[in-house]
Amino acid sequence: MCTEHTGRVAQQHRDGTGAGFSRRTALVGGAAAAVTAALTGTARAEDRTTRGPNWGRRGLCDLTHPLTTSLPMFLPTETPSRRTAVTIEQNGYYQQEWRVFEHTGTHVDAPGHFTPGGRLAPELRIDELVTPAVVIDISTRAADDPDTVVTIDDVRAHEERHGRIPDDAAVLMDSGWGSRIGDPEAYRGADAAGTLHFPGFGPDTCEWLLAHRRIRSLGVDTLSLDPGVSTTFDTHLLLSGADRYGMENLAHLDRLPPTGATIAVGLIPFEEGSGGPARVFASW
C-alpha cells in the first residue's frame, strides 16, 4: 500500500473530531505521526521534478508482501504453515501458531546468513536499517530475459540520469517480478530440470557498489539477491563478506522514486537469527 501524506487524520486527532476519538487513539496517532515525521525528515528532497508525475509529492509506501501460506519460496519444502492455537470462544482470546523459516516472504539476510561469524539479526543497528534508497529499474529487460542481472552499466546509466548514489544507501532492483507474487510457479521460474529463472544482481556489480559507493545493502523484488540460475551465490557471499545485509521479496518498488526515498527496515531481532521476515517502509 502506498499513500500520500495528508494532514486530515492528524487534525482529527488534534481537535477530537475523528470517529471513535479517545486518549488511546491520540497516543497511537501521535506515535505514528512521530515515525512518519522521522522518516520524512530524513528523506532526500533534491530533484523532485525529475521523478515523474507523482514523485514530487511526499509519500509513504509499504514494500512488504503480506505473510501468507501461499508465498513462493526458494525451496517449496520451506512453505510456511499456520494453525489456530487459541480461540476467543474457548480461551477468551485469539492466537495462531505459525511455522516459518527465517527467509520467508519479505525478509532480511543478515551477514551471518552466508558468512561464518558474520553478524546476526540482533546485531544490525538502527542506523543501518533506516537508510537512503535508490531504485534501479530493469523491468523492461527482465520481461524478455528472466536471467538478466543488474549490471555496472545499469548503475552508471542510473547515476547519469538521477545523480550519484549516496554513501550507505540501499540499492534496490525493480525487475517487475513483484507482480508475479500470486503465482509461485511464475515467480520461481523453475524449468523442467528444476533450475530457477529470475533476475538478480551481478556479483561484479555488487563488488563495484561496495568498493565505489560504500552501499549499506542490496534489495530485490525476487527470491534471491543472485539470479535464479546461480549455484554459487557469489553476490550473497560478496555482500555478507563485506558485513552488509540484503533484502529479498520486496514489493511495490515500481512506486518509489529512482532516488530520494528513505527506507525503514523493521527486522525482528530473532535470537541467533540469520535474518528474518521484516516490514519494510519507504518515505519520500
PDB file of N, CA and C in Angstrom, residues 2 31 62 251:
ATOM      1  N   CYS A   2       0.581   2.177  -0.864  1.00  0.00           N
ATOM      2  CA  CYS A   2       1.308   3.425  -0.924  1.00  0.00           C
ATOM      3  C   CYS A   2       0.321   4.571  -0.828  1.00  0.00           C
ATOM      4  N   ALA A  31       2.127   8.531  17.974  1.00  0.00           N
ATOM      5  CA  ALA A  31       3.295   7.695  17.711  1.00  0.00           C
ATOM      6  C   ALA A  31       3.502   7.507  16.217  1.00  0.00           C
ATOM      7  N   ASP A  62       4.503   0.851   1.516  1.00  0.00           N
ATOM      8  CA  ASP A  62       4.830  -0.399   2.188  1.00  0.00           C
ATOM      9  C   ASP A  62       5.469  -1.320   1.156  1.00  0.00           C
ATOM     10  N   ALA A 251       8.244  -5.518  -2.218  1.00  0.00           N
ATOM     11  CA  ALA A 251       7.041  -5.232  -3.009  1.00  0.00           C
ATOM     12  C   ALA A 251       7.016  -3.770  -3.439  1.00  0.00           C
TER      13      ALA A 251
END
